[in-house]
């Protein structure tokens, strides 16, 4: 696979643009791309490409009943793929950020993606490369963590070396957080907002306290137990 470095904090420059273009090209060709996010390393494919979605499950050795999230570059695009029953301001208070919002899916979304559920998790990572890549693709990305199912999340590209042979491209963004810290491997906080006026924490993740505070105190949503 191609291992491509990107400038750590620069959004411009040939290296950045080349990496986005290379990743977008690999995705459009049905490939799987490993990339950094704002929480852990992820693997992405085009959510509307059923063969690529099957490849992600195969890569992870994952039960087909475990849903994949979709990843978008901007909040505005979320309305095309989800039925939103919360204020737009709430979405923007949490996204982009280390939170996955679970909402009812729309008819636009590939029916082969999580066909066993009417819901879908949505991620807009607070990471400029991922957002730029998502904007460069026509539809949403399917996104999952870059690790074999049930193994620890990864914070460097070397930690998921076992997956390299099955990847079309690897974007090396350097270490994400402190590799010695278990807290850095928690992944996003997953919260179900599909029931009006309520929220359910599905996975505590790394942003639990701030997410619950916003949902309860600012928007008056009532917590339910998963």
PDB file of C-alpha atoms in Angstrom:
ATOM      1  CA  UNK A   1       0.000   0.000   0.000  1.00  0.00           C
ATOM      2  CA  UNK A   2       1.016   3.585  -0.403  1.00  0.00           C
ATOM      3  CA  UNK A   3       2.056   5.227   2.839  1.00  0.00           C
ATOM      4  CA  UNK A   4       1.766   8.953   2.410  1.00  0.00           C
ATOM      5  CA  UNK A   5       2.711  11.582   4.944  1.00  0.00           C
ATOM      6  CA  UNK A   6       0.765  14.789   5.280  1.00  0.00           C
ATOM      7  CA  UNK A   7       1.877  18.113   6.741  1.00  0.00           C
ATOM      8  CA  UNK A   8       0.935  17.930  10.409  1.00  0.00           C
ATOM      9  CA  UNK A   9      -0.880  21.241  10.766  1.00  0.00           C
ATOM     10  CA  UNK A  10      -1.019  22.741   7.283  1.00  0.00           C
ATOM     11  CA  UNK A  11      -4.150  22.679   5.217  1.00  0.00           C
ATOM     12  CA  UNK A  12      -2.482  24.014   2.084  1.00  0.00           C
ATOM     13  CA  UNK A  13       0.564  22.978   0.119  1.00  0.00           C
ATOM     14  CA  UNK A  14       1.048  20.297  -2.517  1.00  0.00           C
ATOM     15  CA  UNK A  15       1.460  17.466   0.010  1.00  0.00           C
ATOM     16  CA  UNK A  16      -1.954  18.088   1.531  1.00  0.00           C
ATOM     17  CA  UNK A  17      -3.771  18.417  -1.805  1.00  0.00           C
ATOM     18  CA  UNK A  18      -2.023  15.370  -3.239  1.00  0.00           C
ATOM     19  CA  UNK A  19      -2.967  13.279  -0.207  1.00  0.00           C
ATOM     20  CA  UNK A  20      -6.645  14.315  -0.434  1.00  0.00           C
ATOM     21  CA  UNK A  21      -6.703  13.636  -4.188  1.00  0.00           C
ATOM     22  CA  UNK A  22      -4.972  10.260  -3.790  1.00  0.00           C
ATOM     23  CA  UNK A  23      -7.354   9.199  -1.012  1.00  0.00           C
ATOM     24  CA  UNK A  24     -10.435  10.358  -2.937  1.00  0.00           C
ATOM     25  CA  UNK A  25      -9.210   8.458  -6.020  1.00  0.00           C
ATOM     26  CA  UNK A  26      -8.645   5.280  -4.009  1.00  0.00           C
ATOM     27  CA  UNK A  27     -12.134   5.527  -2.501  1.00  0.00           C
ATOM     28  CA  UNK A  28     -13.813   6.170  -5.865  1.00  0.00           C
ATOM     29  CA  UNK A  29     -12.056   3.061  -7.183  1.00  0.00           C
ATOM     30  CA  UNK A  30     -13.710   0.997  -4.434  1.00  0.00           C
ATOM     31  CA  UNK A  31     -10.708   0.894  -2.133  1.00  0.00           C
ATOM     32  CA  UNK A  32     -10.254   1.144   1.612  1.00  0.00           C
ATOM     33  CA  UNK A  33      -8.252   4.073   3.004  1.00  0.00           C
ATOM     34  CA  UNK A  34      -6.760   4.329   6.495  1.00  0.00           C
ATOM     35  CA  UNK A  35      -6.657   7.850   7.882  1.00  0.00           C
ATOM     36  CA  UNK A  36      -6.298   9.873  11.077  1.00  0.00           C
ATOM     37  CA  UNK A  37      -9.388  11.308  12.789  1.00  0.00           C
ATOM     38  CA  UNK A  38      -9.843  13.490  15.869  1.00  0.00           C
ATOM     39  CA  UNK A  39     -10.005  10.379  18.103  1.00  0.00           C
ATOM     40  CA  UNK A  40      -8.218   7.296  16.678  1.00  0.00           C
ATOM     41  CA  UNK A  41      -7.127   6.010  13.255  1.00  0.00           C
ATOM     42  CA  UNK A  42      -9.967   4.964  11.016  1.00  0.00           C
ATOM     43  CA  UNK A  43     -10.623   3.020   7.831  1.00  0.00           C
ATOM     44  CA  UNK A  44     -12.996   4.552   5.300  1.00  0.00           C
ATOM     45  CA  UNK A  45     -14.746   3.509   2.108  1.00  0.00           C
ATOM     46  CA  UNK A  46     -17.620   4.979   0.095  1.00  0.00           C
ATOM     47  CA  UNK A  47     -20.823   4.229   2.007  1.00  0.00           C
ATOM     48  CA  UNK A  48     -22.829   3.979  -1.204  1.00  0.00           C
ATOM     49  CA  UNK A  49     -20.469   1.306  -2.616  1.00  0.00           C
ATOM     50  CA  UNK A  50     -21.843  -2.050  -1.409  1.00  0.00           C
ATOM     51  CA  UNK A  51     -18.761  -4.057  -2.425  1.00  0.00           C
ATOM     52  CA  UNK A  52     -16.485  -1.661  -0.525  1.00  0.00           C
ATOM     53  CA  UNK A  53     -18.726  -1.896   2.547  1.00  0.00           C
ATOM     54  CA  UNK A  54     -18.398  -5.689   2.438  1.00  0.00           C
ATOM     55  CA  UNK A  55     -14.611  -5.251   2.187  1.00  0.00           C
ATOM     56  CA  UNK A  56     -14.545  -3.229   5.416  1.00  0.00           C
ATOM     57  CA  UNK A  57     -16.394  -5.973   7.290  1.00  0.00           C
ATOM     58  CA  UNK A  58     -13.989  -8.543   5.890  1.00  0.00           C
ATOM     59  CA  UNK A  59     -10.974  -6.391   6.848  1.00  0.00           C
ATOM     60  CA  UNK A  60     -12.152  -6.053  10.439  1.00  0.00           C
ATOM     61  CA  UNK A  61     -13.242  -9.666  10.832  1.00  0.00           C
ATOM     62  CA  UNK A  62     -16.435  -8.081  12.030  1.00  0.00           C
ATOM     63  CA  UNK A  63     -19.907  -9.398  12.659  1.00  0.00           C
ATOM     64  CA  UNK A  64     -22.174  -8.107   9.895  1.00  0.00           C
ATOM     65  CA  UNK A  65     -24.735  -7.148  12.547  1.00  0.00           C
ATOM     66  CA  UNK A  66     -22.458  -4.434  13.950  1.00  0.00           C
ATOM     67  CA  UNK A  67     -23.255  -1.124  12.242  1.00  0.00           C
ATOM     68  CA  UNK A  68     -20.835   1.185  10.448  1.00  0.00           C
ATOM     69  CA  UNK A  69     -21.042   4.951  10.913  1.00  0.00           C
ATOM     70  CA  UNK A  70     -21.120   7.393   8.031  1.00  0.00           C
ATOM     71  CA  UNK A  71     -18.735  10.322   7.889  1.00  0.00           C
ATOM     72  CA  UNK A  72     -19.482  13.707   6.317  1.00  0.00           C
ATOM     73  CA  UNK A  73     -17.543  16.918   5.886  1.00  0.00           C
ATOM     74  CA  UNK A  74     -20.257  19.352   6.984  1.00  0.00           C
ATOM     75  CA  UNK A  75     -23.449  19.444   9.053  1.00  0.00           C
ATOM     76  CA  UNK A  76     -25.504  20.596   6.034  1.00  0.00           C
ATOM     77  CA  UNK A  77     -24.921  17.277   4.258  1.00  0.00           C
ATOM     78  CA  UNK A  78     -26.314  15.324   7.201  1.00  0.00           C
ATOM     79  CA  UNK A  79     -29.907  16.203   6.271  1.00  0.00           C
ATOM     80  CA  UNK A  80     -29.651  14.260   3.022  1.00  0.00           C
ATOM     81  CA  UNK A  81     -28.865  10.949   4.704  1.00  0.00           C
ATOM     82  CA  UNK A  82     -30.702  11.270   8.042  1.00  0.00           C
ATOM     83  CA  UNK A  83     -34.084  12.262   9.393  1.00  0.00           C
ATOM     84  CA  UNK A  84     -33.252  14.985  11.890  1.00  0.00           C
ATOM     85  CA  UNK A  85     -35.571  15.635  14.835  1.00  0.00           C
ATOM     86  CA  UNK A  86     -33.327  17.931  16.878  1.00  0.00           C
ATOM     87  CA  UNK A  87     -32.511  21.624  16.366  1.00  0.00           C
ATOM     88  CA  UNK A  88     -29.803  22.450  13.827  1.00  0.00           C
ATOM     89  CA  UNK A  89     -28.046  24.384  16.594  1.00  0.00           C
ATOM     90  CA  UNK A  90     -27.733  21.166  18.646  1.00  0.00           C
ATOM     91  CA  UNK A  91     -26.032  19.413  15.728  1.00  0.00           C
ATOM     92  CA  UNK A  92     -23.602  22.312  15.413  1.00  0.00           C
ATOM     93  CA  UNK A  93     -22.879  22.325  19.149  1.00  0.00           C
ATOM     94  CA  UNK A  94     -21.657  18.720  18.892  1.00  0.00           C
ATOM     95  CA  UNK A  95     -20.326  18.550  15.325  1.00  0.00           C
ATOM     96  CA  UNK A  96     -17.634  18.607  14.153  1.00  0.00           C
ATOM     97  CA  UNK A  97     -16.240  16.819  17.180  1.00  0.00           C
ATOM     98  CA  UNK A  98     -15.514  13.450  18.808  1.00  0.00           C
ATOM     99  CA  UNK A  99     -19.193  12.462  18.883  1.00  0.00           C
ATOM    100  CA  UNK A 100     -21.249  10.010  16.794  1.00  0.00           C
ATOM    101  CA  UNK A 101     -24.919  10.998  16.550  1.00  0.00           C
ATOM    102  CA  UNK A 102     -27.348   8.150  15.888  1.00  0.00           C
ATOM    103  CA  UNK A 103     -30.386   9.255  13.886  1.00  0.00           C
ATOM    104  CA  UNK A 104     -33.045   7.704  11.675  1.00  0.00           C
ATOM    105  CA  UNK A 105     -31.613   7.012   8.229  1.00  0.00           C
ATOM    106  CA  UNK A 106     -33.133   8.422   5.046  1.00  0.00           C
ATOM    107  CA  UNK A 107     -33.969   6.604   1.816  1.00  0.00           C
ATOM    108  CA  UNK A 108     -30.873   8.171   0.216  1.00  0.00           C
ATOM    109  CA  UNK A 109     -28.503   5.960   2.177  1.00  0.00           C
ATOM    110  CA  UNK A 110     -27.254   2.709   0.646  1.00  0.00           C
ATOM    111  CA  UNK A 111     -29.642  -0.043   1.761  1.00  0.00           C
ATOM    112  CA  UNK A 112     -26.719  -2.494   1.948  1.00  0.00           C
ATOM    113  CA  UNK A 113     -25.134  -0.369   4.677  1.00  0.00           C
ATOM    114  CA  UNK A 114     -26.470  -1.649   8.024  1.00  0.00           C
ATOM    115  CA  UNK A 115     -29.591  -3.205   6.413  1.00  0.00           C
ATOM    116  CA  UNK A 116     -30.682  -4.587   9.797  1.00  0.00           C
ATOM    117  CA  UNK A 117     -31.413  -1.180  11.355  1.00  0.00           C
ATOM    118  CA  UNK A 118     -33.408   1.940  10.518  1.00  0.00           C
ATOM    119  CA  UNK A 119     -30.793   4.077  12.299  1.00  0.00           C
ATOM    120  CA  UNK A 120     -27.331   5.300  11.335  1.00  0.00           C
ATOM    121  CA  UNK A 121     -24.466   6.852  13.264  1.00  0.00           C
ATOM    122  CA  UNK A 122     -23.030  10.059  11.811  1.00  0.00           C
ATOM    123  CA  UNK A 123     -19.512  11.382  12.359  1.00  0.00           C
ATOM    124  CA  UNK A 124     -18.045  14.747  11.382  1.00  0.00           C
ATOM    125  CA  UNK A 125     -14.564  14.460  12.897  1.00  0.00           C
ATOM    126  CA  UNK A 126     -12.893  17.675  13.992  1.00  0.00           C
ATOM    127  CA  UNK A 127      -9.968  16.893  11.711  1.00  0.00           C
ATOM    128  CA  UNK A 128      -9.344  18.983   8.586  1.00  0.00           C
ATOM    129  CA  UNK A 129      -7.989  16.125   6.441  1.00  0.00           C
ATOM    130  CA  UNK A 130     -11.004  13.869   6.982  1.00  0.00           C
ATOM    131  CA  UNK A 131     -13.447  16.706   6.389  1.00  0.00           C
ATOM    132  CA  UNK A 132     -11.631  17.760   3.212  1.00  0.00           C
ATOM    133  CA  UNK A 133     -11.676  14.166   1.965  1.00  0.00           C
ATOM    134  CA  UNK A 134     -15.384  13.768   2.749  1.00  0.00           C
ATOM    135  CA  UNK A 135     -16.123  16.966   0.799  1.00  0.00           C
ATOM    136  CA  UNK A 136     -14.119  15.612  -2.156  1.00  0.00           C
ATOM    137  CA  UNK A 137     -16.367  12.535  -2.396  1.00  0.00           C
ATOM    138  CA  UNK A 138     -19.858  12.585  -3.871  1.00  0.00           C
ATOM    139  CA  UNK A 139     -21.539  10.621  -1.078  1.00  0.00           C
ATOM    140  CA  UNK A 140     -20.822   9.847   2.566  1.00  0.00           C
ATOM    141  CA  UNK A 141     -17.889   7.768   3.732  1.00  0.00           C
ATOM    142  CA  UNK A 142     -18.418   4.639   5.803  1.00  0.00           C
ATOM    143  CA  UNK A 143     -16.005   4.923   8.722  1.00  0.00           C
ATOM    144  CA  UNK A 144     -14.794   2.478  11.344  1.00  0.00           C
ATOM    145  CA  UNK A 145     -11.748   2.247  13.592  1.00  0.00           C
ATOM    146  CA  UNK A 146      -8.519   0.869  12.088  1.00  0.00           C
ATOM    147  CA  UNK A 147      -8.230  -2.319  14.095  1.00  0.00           C
ATOM    148  CA  UNK A 148      -9.439  -5.902  14.093  1.00  0.00           C
ATOM    149  CA  UNK A 149     -12.799  -6.125  15.877  1.00  0.00           C
ATOM    150  CA  UNK A 150     -12.465  -6.486  19.669  1.00  0.00           C
ATOM    151  CA  UNK A 151      -8.832  -5.284  19.623  1.00  0.00           C
ATOM    152  CA  UNK A 152      -7.628  -1.917  20.944  1.00  0.00           C
ATOM    153  CA  UNK A 153      -8.113   1.232  18.860  1.00  0.00           C
ATOM    154  CA  UNK A 154      -4.982   2.504  17.126  1.00  0.00           C
ATOM    155  CA  UNK A 155      -3.171   5.825  17.525  1.00  0.00           C
ATOM    156  CA  UNK A 156      -0.344   5.288  14.993  1.00  0.00           C
ATOM    157  CA  UNK A 157      -0.217   3.630  11.566  1.00  0.00           C
ATOM    158  CA  UNK A 158       2.286   1.018  12.784  1.00  0.00           C
ATOM    159  CA  UNK A 159      -0.269  -0.256  15.317  1.00  0.00           C
ATOM    160  CA  UNK A 160      -2.524  -1.575  12.542  1.00  0.00           C
ATOM    161  CA  UNK A 161       0.262  -3.077  10.419  1.00  0.00           C
ATOM    162  CA  UNK A 162      -1.689  -6.333  10.110  1.00  0.00           C
ATOM    163  CA  UNK A 163      -4.297  -4.497   8.024  1.00  0.00           C
ATOM    164  CA  UNK A 164      -1.883  -2.818   5.598  1.00  0.00           C
ATOM    165  CA  UNK A 165      -2.003  -5.511   2.877  1.00  0.00           C
ATOM    166  CA  UNK A 166      -5.790  -5.054   2.525  1.00  0.00           C
ATOM    167  CA  UNK A 167      -5.696  -1.248   2.311  1.00  0.00           C
ATOM    168  CA  UNK A 168      -5.456   0.782  -0.895  1.00  0.00           C
ATOM    169  CA  UNK A 169      -3.849   3.756   0.827  1.00  0.00           C
ATOM    170  CA  UNK A 170      -2.634   4.786   4.272  1.00  0.00           C
ATOM    171  CA  UNK A 171      -2.574   8.436   5.278  1.00  0.00           C
ATOM    172  CA  UNK A 172      -0.001   8.831   8.032  1.00  0.00           C
ATOM    173  CA  UNK A 173      -0.946  11.770  10.233  1.00  0.00           C
ATOM    174  CA  UNK A 174       1.533  10.865  12.975  1.00  0.00           C
ATOM    175  CA  UNK A 175       0.530   9.792  16.498  1.00  0.00           C
ATOM    176  CA  UNK A 176      -2.969  10.809  17.633  1.00  0.00           C
ATOM    177  CA  UNK A 177      -2.754  11.773  21.297  1.00  0.00           C
ATOM    178  CA  UNK A 178      -0.668   9.999  23.910  1.00  0.00           C
ATOM    179  CA  UNK A 179      -0.073   6.398  22.871  1.00  0.00           C
ATOM    180  CA  UNK A 180       0.544   5.490  26.542  1.00  0.00           C
ATOM    181  CA  UNK A 181      -2.864   6.780  27.643  1.00  0.00           C
ATOM    182  CA  UNK A 182      -5.855   4.374  27.582  1.00  0.00           C
ATOM    183  CA  UNK A 183      -8.158   7.421  27.573  1.00  0.00           C
ATOM    184  CA  UNK A 184      -6.836   8.383  24.140  1.00  0.00           C
ATOM    185  CA  UNK A 185      -8.130   5.095  22.711  1.00  0.00           C
ATOM    186  CA  UNK A 186     -11.748   5.510  23.805  1.00  0.00           C
ATOM    187  CA  UNK A 187     -13.065   6.661  20.432  1.00  0.00           C
ATOM    188  CA  UNK A 188     -16.047   8.925  19.912  1.00  0.00           C
ATOM    189  CA  UNK A 189     -18.969   9.249  22.300  1.00  0.00           C
ATOM    190  CA  UNK A 190     -21.977   7.570  20.636  1.00  0.00           C
ATOM    191  CA  UNK A 191     -25.381   9.043  21.450  1.00  0.00           C
ATOM    192  CA  UNK A 192     -28.788   8.036  20.056  1.00  0.00           C
ATOM    193  CA  UNK A 193     -30.964  11.067  19.259  1.00  0.00           C
ATOM    194  CA  UNK A 194     -33.561   9.196  17.198  1.00  0.00           C
ATOM    195  CA  UNK A 195     -36.331   9.571  19.810  1.00  0.00           C
ATOM    196  CA  UNK A 196     -37.644  13.116  20.116  1.00  0.00           C
ATOM    197  CA  UNK A 197     -36.872  14.810  23.426  1.00  0.00           C
ATOM    198  CA  UNK A 198     -34.593  11.993  24.636  1.00  0.00           C
ATOM    199  CA  UNK A 199     -31.041  10.760  24.297  1.00  0.00           C
ATOM    200  CA  UNK A 200     -29.372   7.417  24.959  1.00  0.00           C
ATOM    201  CA  UNK A 201     -25.635   7.021  25.458  1.00  0.00           C
ATOM    202  CA  UNK A 202     -24.616   3.936  23.457  1.00  0.00           C
ATOM    203  CA  UNK A 203     -20.873   4.288  24.089  1.00  0.00           C
ATOM    204  CA  UNK A 204     -19.378   6.700  26.655  1.00  0.00           C
ATOM    205  CA  UNK A 205     -16.289   7.401  24.541  1.00  0.00           C
ATOM    206  CA  UNK A 206     -14.007  10.378  25.050  1.00  0.00           C
ATOM    207  CA  UNK A 207     -16.513  13.268  25.181  1.00  0.00           C
ATOM    208  CA  UNK A 208     -19.227  11.972  27.510  1.00  0.00           C
ATOM    209  CA  UNK A 209     -19.351  14.760  30.098  1.00  0.00           C
ATOM    210  CA  UNK A 210     -19.447  17.665  27.644  1.00  0.00           C
ATOM    211  CA  UNK A 211     -21.961  15.909  25.376  1.00  0.00           C
ATOM    212  CA  UNK A 212     -24.398  15.098  28.200  1.00  0.00           C
ATOM    213  CA  UNK A 213     -24.080  18.631  29.553  1.00  0.00           C
ATOM    214  CA  UNK A 214     -25.061  20.134  26.199  1.00  0.00           C
ATOM    215  CA  UNK A 215     -27.972  17.735  25.657  1.00  0.00           C
ATOM    216  CA  UNK A 216     -29.433  18.069  29.163  1.00  0.00           C
ATOM    217  CA  UNK A 217     -28.699  21.631  30.196  1.00  0.00           C
ATOM    218  CA  UNK A 218     -28.905  23.511  26.907  1.00  0.00           C
ATOM    219  CA  UNK A 219     -31.581  21.481  25.114  1.00  0.00           C
ATOM    220  CA  UNK A 220     -33.480  19.826  27.967  1.00  0.00           C
ATOM    221  CA  UNK A 221     -33.273  16.316  26.543  1.00  0.00           C
ATOM    222  CA  UNK A 222     -34.025  13.464  28.944  1.00  0.00           C
ATOM    223  CA  UNK A 223     -31.453  10.681  29.335  1.00  0.00           C
ATOM    224  CA  UNK A 224     -32.555   7.100  28.777  1.00  0.00           C
ATOM    225  CA  UNK A 225     -30.490   4.040  29.638  1.00  0.00           C
ATOM    226  CA  UNK A 226     -29.242   1.978  26.680  1.00  0.00           C
TER     227      UNK A 226
END
